[in-house]
Amino acid sequence: MKDRLLSELRGAYAEFLASFFLVFFAAGSVSAAVSAVEPTAATVEPTNYSLAIGFAITILAFAIGDVSGGHINPAVTLAFAVTGNISLTRSALYMTLQLLGGLAGGATLLGAVGEHNYHYHSGIGVAPDVTPAGGFALEFMGT
């Protein structure tokens, strides 16, 4: 029993860290790419930050895969729970810590780049013409 609990906590902590780093580096790479070209008004090539996000997910999945399964996304964890591949207890623990990891990653990025760059360069937040409910629906369907 103790070993199972320890395994679930290790996996949840790994998911927290992976979600933290994914949000920090994914949104941070967009912020850095846009900030780098803003004075020249050049177009940002999405390939630059798309590759950064893809490499981050790959590295994180390899880093935590043997500990937690490398879900990194609550939608993936939910799919595993629905199909019965992980217990409901483990899925609830993973999803909670994934969400907390994402929030912590976003908060750390806010502290690192400042409010202007955080909202206008990293893509965190919704566009002025999108309501919070609309933004939630778009994110829900997107994942």
XYZ file of N, CA and C in Angstrom:
429
model
N 0.822 -1.195 0.000
C 0.000 0.000 0.000
C 0.863 1.255 0.000
N 1.891 1.256 0.871
C 2.777 2.412 0.971
C 3.557 2.613 -0.323
N 3.991 1.517 -0.932
C 4.730 1.614 -2.194
C 3.858 2.159 -3.313
N 2.591 1.746 -3.332
C 1.674 2.236 -4.365
C 1.436 3.735 -4.207
N 1.220 4.173 -2.964
C 1.010 5.590 -2.699
C 2.246 6.398 -3.080
N 3.409 5.890 -2.732
C 4.655 6.574 -3.075
C 4.829 6.665 -4.592
N 4.470 5.599 -5.286
C 4.552 5.595 -6.749
C 3.610 6.630 -7.359
N 2.388 6.713 -6.827
C 1.430 7.696 -7.335
C 1.891 9.119 -7.065
N 2.462 9.352 -5.886
C 2.964 10.694 -5.561
C 4.163 11.069 -6.420
N 5.055 10.125 -6.664
C 6.205 10.382 -7.554
C 5.727 10.724 -8.957
N 4.758 9.954 -9.446
C 4.211 10.209 -10.780
C 3.529 11.564 -10.857
N 2.772 11.907 -9.829
C 2.074 13.196 -9.817
C 3.071 14.353 -9.763
N 4.129 14.199 -8.982
C 5.158 15.234 -8.908
C 5.862 15.385 -10.260
N 6.117 14.274 -10.929
C 6.724 14.331 -12.261
C 5.805 15.057 -13.237
N 4.508 14.798 -13.157
C 3.549 15.489 -14.021
C 3.505 16.983 -13.706
N 3.595 17.344 -12.426
C 3.649 18.748 -12.034
C 4.842 19.435 -12.696
N 6.015 18.821 -12.556
C 7.228 19.421 -13.125
C 7.152 19.525 -14.647
N 6.678 18.481 -15.286
C 6.591 18.509 -16.748
C 5.610 19.581 -17.218
N 4.469 19.700 -16.549
C 3.494 20.731 -16.916
C 4.063 22.117 -16.671
N 4.772 22.277 -15.568
C 5.426 23.546 -15.250
C 6.384 23.944 -16.370
N 7.294 23.041 -16.702
C 8.297 23.369 -17.712
C 7.691 23.531 -19.101
N 6.677 22.748 -19.424
C 6.041 22.895 -20.729
C 5.414 24.271 -20.882
N 4.645 24.711 -19.907
C 4.006 26.032 -19.998
C 5.072 27.126 -20.009
N 6.048 27.015 -19.133
C 7.083 28.048 -19.059
C 7.836 28.161 -20.382
N 8.298 27.047 -20.922
C 9.102 27.103 -22.137
C 8.266 27.304 -23.399
N 7.060 26.753 -23.457
C 6.230 26.927 -24.655
C 5.817 28.380 -24.802
N 5.198 28.937 -23.776
C 4.780 30.340 -23.849
C 6.000 31.261 -23.857
N 7.042 30.873 -23.155
C 8.268 31.685 -23.141
C 8.950 31.741 -24.492
N 8.906 30.656 -25.247
C 9.528 30.668 -26.575
C 8.756 31.576 -27.526
N 7.438 31.600 -27.402
C 6.632 32.508 -28.220
C 6.943 33.945 -27.832
N 6.990 34.211 -26.537
C 7.305 35.555 -26.051
C 8.667 36.018 -26.544
N 9.650 35.141 -26.474
C 11.001 35.493 -26.924
C 11.044 35.724 -28.429
N 10.348 34.891 -29.192
C 10.358 35.044 -30.650
C 9.701 36.346 -31.067
N 8.575 36.679 -30.455
C 7.865 37.904 -30.818
C 8.631 39.124 -30.331
N 9.197 39.070 -29.139
C 9.958 40.195 -28.594
C 11.186 40.495 -29.441
N 11.783 39.471 -30.001
C 13.018 39.647 -30.764
C 12.794 40.422 -32.058
N 11.601 40.345 -32.634
C 11.378 40.995 -33.921
C 10.487 42.224 -33.821
N 9.927 42.512 -32.649
C 8.979 43.617 -32.537
C 9.558 44.961 -33.007
N 10.787 45.319 -32.628
C 11.281 46.625 -33.076
C 11.396 46.750 -34.593
N 11.607 45.636 -35.278
C 11.756 45.701 -36.728
C 10.442 45.430 -37.457
N 9.406 45.041 -36.710
C 8.084 44.725 -37.275
C 8.163 43.619 -38.319
N 9.149 42.736 -38.174
C 9.260 41.596 -39.080
C 8.255 40.523 -38.669
N 8.007 39.599 -39.562
C 7.082 38.513 -39.278
C 7.818 37.419 -38.517
N 7.175 36.903 -37.481
C 7.742 35.791 -36.733
C 7.395 34.496 -37.446
N 8.392 33.703 -37.698
C 8.167 32.404 -38.312
C 7.688 31.433 -37.243
N 6.496 30.876 -37.378
C 5.985 29.966 -36.355
C 6.831 28.709 -36.188
N 7.644 28.394 -37.188
C 8.495 27.215 -37.088
C 9.445 27.323 -35.901
N 9.911 28.534 -35.614
C 10.871 28.712 -34.528
C 10.297 28.250 -33.197
N 9.156 28.784 -32.817
C 8.629 28.400 -31.515
C 7.859 27.087 -31.574
N 7.383 26.686 -32.724
C 6.724 25.380 -32.838
C 7.717 24.261 -32.563
N 8.922 24.415 -33.101
C 9.955 23.418 -32.834
C 10.345 23.407 -31.362
N 10.413 24.583 -30.747
C 10.746 24.645 -29.325
C 9.700 23.898 -28.496
N 8.435 24.076 -28.826
C 7.366 23.396 -28.098
C 7.422 21.891 -28.357
N 7.607 21.496 -29.595
C 7.702 20.070 -29.925
C 8.874 19.397 -29.241
N 10.040 20.058 -29.250
C 11.205 19.498 -28.571
C 10.982 19.435 -27.063
N 10.332 20.447 -26.496
C 10.065 20.456 -25.054
C 9.165 19.284 -24.667
N 8.115 19.050 -25.432
C 7.217 17.932 -25.126
C 7.956 16.605 -25.251
N 8.749 16.461 -26.287
C 9.496 15.218 -26.488
C 10.462 14.966 -25.341
N 11.221 15.976 -24.978
C 12.200 15.824 -23.898
C 11.496 15.534 -22.578
N 10.417 16.259 -22.293
C 9.693 16.035 -21.045
C 9.059 14.651 -21.000
N 8.508 14.193 -22.108
C 7.898 12.855 -22.134
C 8.948 11.779 -21.878
N 10.130 11.935 -22.466
C 11.202 10.978 -22.212
C 11.699 11.077 -20.772
N 11.726 12.287 -20.235
C 12.247 12.478 -18.880
C 11.346 11.871 -17.810
N 10.037 11.939 -17.991
C 9.125 11.457 -16.945
C 8.334 10.219 -17.345
N 8.521 9.744 -18.550
C 7.715 8.632 -19.054
C 7.773 7.385 -18.195
N 8.929 7.051 -17.687
C 9.032 5.835 -16.883
C 8.510 6.022 -15.459
N 8.313 7.270 -15.031
C 7.809 7.548 -13.688
C 6.287 7.666 -13.683
N 5.738 8.383 -14.675
C 4.301 8.668 -14.656
C 3.558 8.251 -15.920
N 4.258 7.939 -16.951
C 3.614 7.654 -18.226
C 3.731 8.800 -19.210
N 4.175 9.963 -18.716
C 4.421 11.110 -19.591
C 3.177 11.715 -20.195
N 2.108 11.837 -19.435
C 0.877 12.415 -19.959
C 1.038 13.906 -20.247
N 1.496 14.673 -19.283
C 1.782 16.107 -19.349
C 0.535 16.965 -19.595
N -0.573 16.386 -19.948
C -1.778 17.117 -20.314
C -2.979 16.465 -19.624
N -3.796 17.248 -18.917
C -4.962 16.659 -18.264
C -5.914 15.940 -19.225
N -5.984 16.387 -20.466
C -6.851 15.713 -21.438
C -6.348 14.295 -21.721
N -5.034 14.129 -21.778
C -4.454 12.799 -21.986
C -4.738 11.918 -20.773
N -4.554 12.490 -19.582
C -4.823 11.742 -18.357
C -6.293 11.329 -18.288
N -7.186 12.219 -18.665
C -8.614 11.898 -18.671
C -8.903 10.745 -19.633
N -8.265 10.769 -20.782
C -8.460 9.682 -21.744
C -7.982 8.350 -21.164
N -6.864 8.364 -20.464
C -6.370 7.151 -19.822
C -7.340 6.665 -18.754
N -7.942 7.590 -18.008
C -8.892 7.217 -16.962
C -10.164 6.631 -17.565
N -10.662 7.249 -18.627
C -11.902 6.782 -19.265
C -11.714 5.382 -19.844
N -10.540 5.119 -20.387
C -10.284 3.801 -20.976
C -9.851 2.768 -19.947
N -9.704 3.192 -18.687
C -9.358 2.261 -17.623
C -7.883 1.917 -17.531
N -7.033 2.697 -18.166
C -5.607 2.413 -18.137
C -4.915 2.929 -16.876
N -5.537 3.864 -16.164
C -5.049 4.282 -14.851
C -6.250 4.417 -13.924
N -5.985 4.337 -12.628
C -7.080 4.409 -11.659
C -7.638 5.827 -11.588
N -8.866 5.927 -11.110
C -9.487 7.241 -10.955
C -8.729 8.084 -9.927
N -8.213 7.437 -8.894
C -7.439 8.155 -7.883
C -6.179 8.758 -8.488
N -5.469 7.945 -9.243
C -4.238 8.427 -9.874
C -4.550 9.513 -10.894
N -5.621 9.344 -11.656
C -5.952 10.351 -12.669
C -6.332 11.681 -12.013
N -7.079 11.638 -10.921
C -7.441 12.877 -10.225
C -6.200 13.567 -9.660
N -5.295 12.785 -9.102
C -4.055 13.336 -8.564
C -3.196 13.937 -9.679
N -3.064 13.219 -10.774
C -2.277 13.712 -11.908
C -2.874 15.003 -12.465
N -4.189 15.005 -12.711
C -4.812 16.190 -13.312
C -4.702 17.404 -12.401
N -4.852 17.198 -11.108
C -4.722 18.311 -10.168
C -3.316 18.891 -10.221
N -2.320 18.029 -10.184
C -0.946 18.532 -10.191
C -0.519 19.041 -11.569
N -1.090 18.516 -12.638
C -0.814 19.071 -13.967
C -1.336 20.502 -14.065
N -2.554 20.716 -13.567
C -3.125 22.065 -13.595
C -2.312 23.013 -12.710
N -1.935 22.556 -11.526
C -1.119 23.396 -10.640
C 0.253 23.674 -11.255
N 0.827 22.689 -11.918
C 2.113 22.882 -12.590
C 2.020 23.902 -13.713
N 0.939 23.838 -14.484
C 0.732 24.812 -15.556
C 0.558 26.219 -15.014
N -0.216 26.337 -13.938
C -0.406 27.654 -13.312
C 0.908 28.193 -12.759
N 1.682 27.328 -12.125
C 2.979 27.757 -11.575
C 3.942 28.148 -12.692
N 3.925 27.413 -13.799
C 4.769 27.765 -14.943
C 4.388 29.108 -15.526
N 3.088 29.362 -15.638
C 2.623 30.653 -16.133
C 2.982 31.785 -15.187
N 2.853 31.554 -13.895
C 3.200 32.584 -12.910
C 4.694 32.880 -12.927
N 5.506 31.850 -13.076
C 6.958 32.044 -13.145
C 7.333 32.819 -14.402
N 6.679 32.511 -15.520
C 6.939 33.254 -16.758
C 6.535 34.711 -16.605
N 5.399 34.953 -15.955
C 4.972 36.333 -15.700
C 6.044 37.087 -14.922
N 6.588 36.458 -13.894
C 7.651 37.096 -13.125
C 8.924 37.295 -13.924
N 9.194 36.392 -14.853
C 10.436 36.466 -15.624
C 10.401 37.512 -16.739
N 9.260 37.654 -17.421
C 9.228 38.538 -18.586
C 8.448 39.823 -18.364
N 7.736 39.937 -17.266
C 6.956 41.148 -17.011
C 5.583 41.067 -17.633
N 4.689 41.908 -17.134
C 3.280 41.825 -17.535
C 3.051 42.140 -19.013
N 3.716 43.162 -19.546
C 3.499 43.526 -20.960
C 3.874 42.369 -21.875
N 5.083 41.846 -21.735
C 5.518 40.741 -22.590
C 4.698 39.477 -22.352
N 4.272 39.284 -21.122
C 3.487 38.097 -20.766
C 2.161 38.080 -21.518
N 1.452 39.186 -21.503
C 0.133 39.216 -22.141
C 0.202 39.442 -23.647
N 1.103 40.289 -24.098
C 1.103 40.660 -25.513
C 2.050 39.836 -26.368
N 3.020 39.171 -25.768
C 3.976 38.422 -26.577
C 3.874 36.919 -26.402
N 3.495 36.466 -25.224
C 3.504 35.019 -25.004
C 2.199 34.358 -25.419
N 1.176 35.133 -25.679
C -0.094 34.555 -26.096
C -0.937 34.048 -24.942
N -0.557 34.374 -23.719
C -1.347 33.954 -22.568
C -2.457 34.973 -22.366
N -3.656 34.488 -22.278
C -4.816 35.359 -22.160
C -5.650 35.257 -23.426
N -6.771 35.929 -23.409
C -7.650 35.889 -24.564
C -7.588 37.222 -25.313
N -7.902 37.175 -26.580
C -7.942 38.386 -27.395
C -9.056 39.292 -26.871
N -8.940 40.583 -27.090
C -9.947 41.511 -26.565
C -11.384 41.215 -27.008
N -11.550 40.632 -28.181
C -12.903 40.356 -28.672
C -13.417 38.954 -28.324
N -12.664 38.206 -27.502
C -13.083 36.864 -27.080
C -13.427 36.911 -25.594
N -14.615 36.422 -25.255
C -15.027 36.403 -23.852
C -14.280 35.285 -23.114
N -14.190 35.374 -21.791
C -13.566 34.270 -21.055
C -14.250 32.922 -21.310
N -15.576 32.917 -21.395
C -16.294 31.669 -21.681
C -15.953 31.161 -23.087
N -15.840 32.077 -24.037
C -15.459 31.688 -25.391
C -14.039 31.152 -25.439
N -13.141 31.781 -24.689
C -11.758 31.319 -24.609
C -11.679 29.925 -24.006
N -12.493 29.685 -22.961
C -12.540 28.358 -22.346
C -13.026 27.333 -23.352
N -14.073 27.668 -24.089
C -14.623 26.727 -25.078
C -13.605 26.429 -26.162
N -12.880 27.443 -26.623
C -11.862 27.234 -27.652
C -10.736 26.331 -27.138
N -10.276 26.586 -25.918
C -9.219 25.760 -25.339
C -9.703 24.333 -25.092
N -10.935 24.202 -24.617
C -11.505 22.879 -24.356
C -11.554 22.071 -25.633
N -12.050 22.659 -26.700
C -12.159 21.946 -27.967
C -10.793 21.735 -28.609
N -9.879 22.681 -28.388
C -8.539 22.569 -28.969
C -7.721 21.425 -28.393
N -7.971 21.125 -27.142
C -7.212 20.022 -26.539
C -7.999 18.742 -26.591
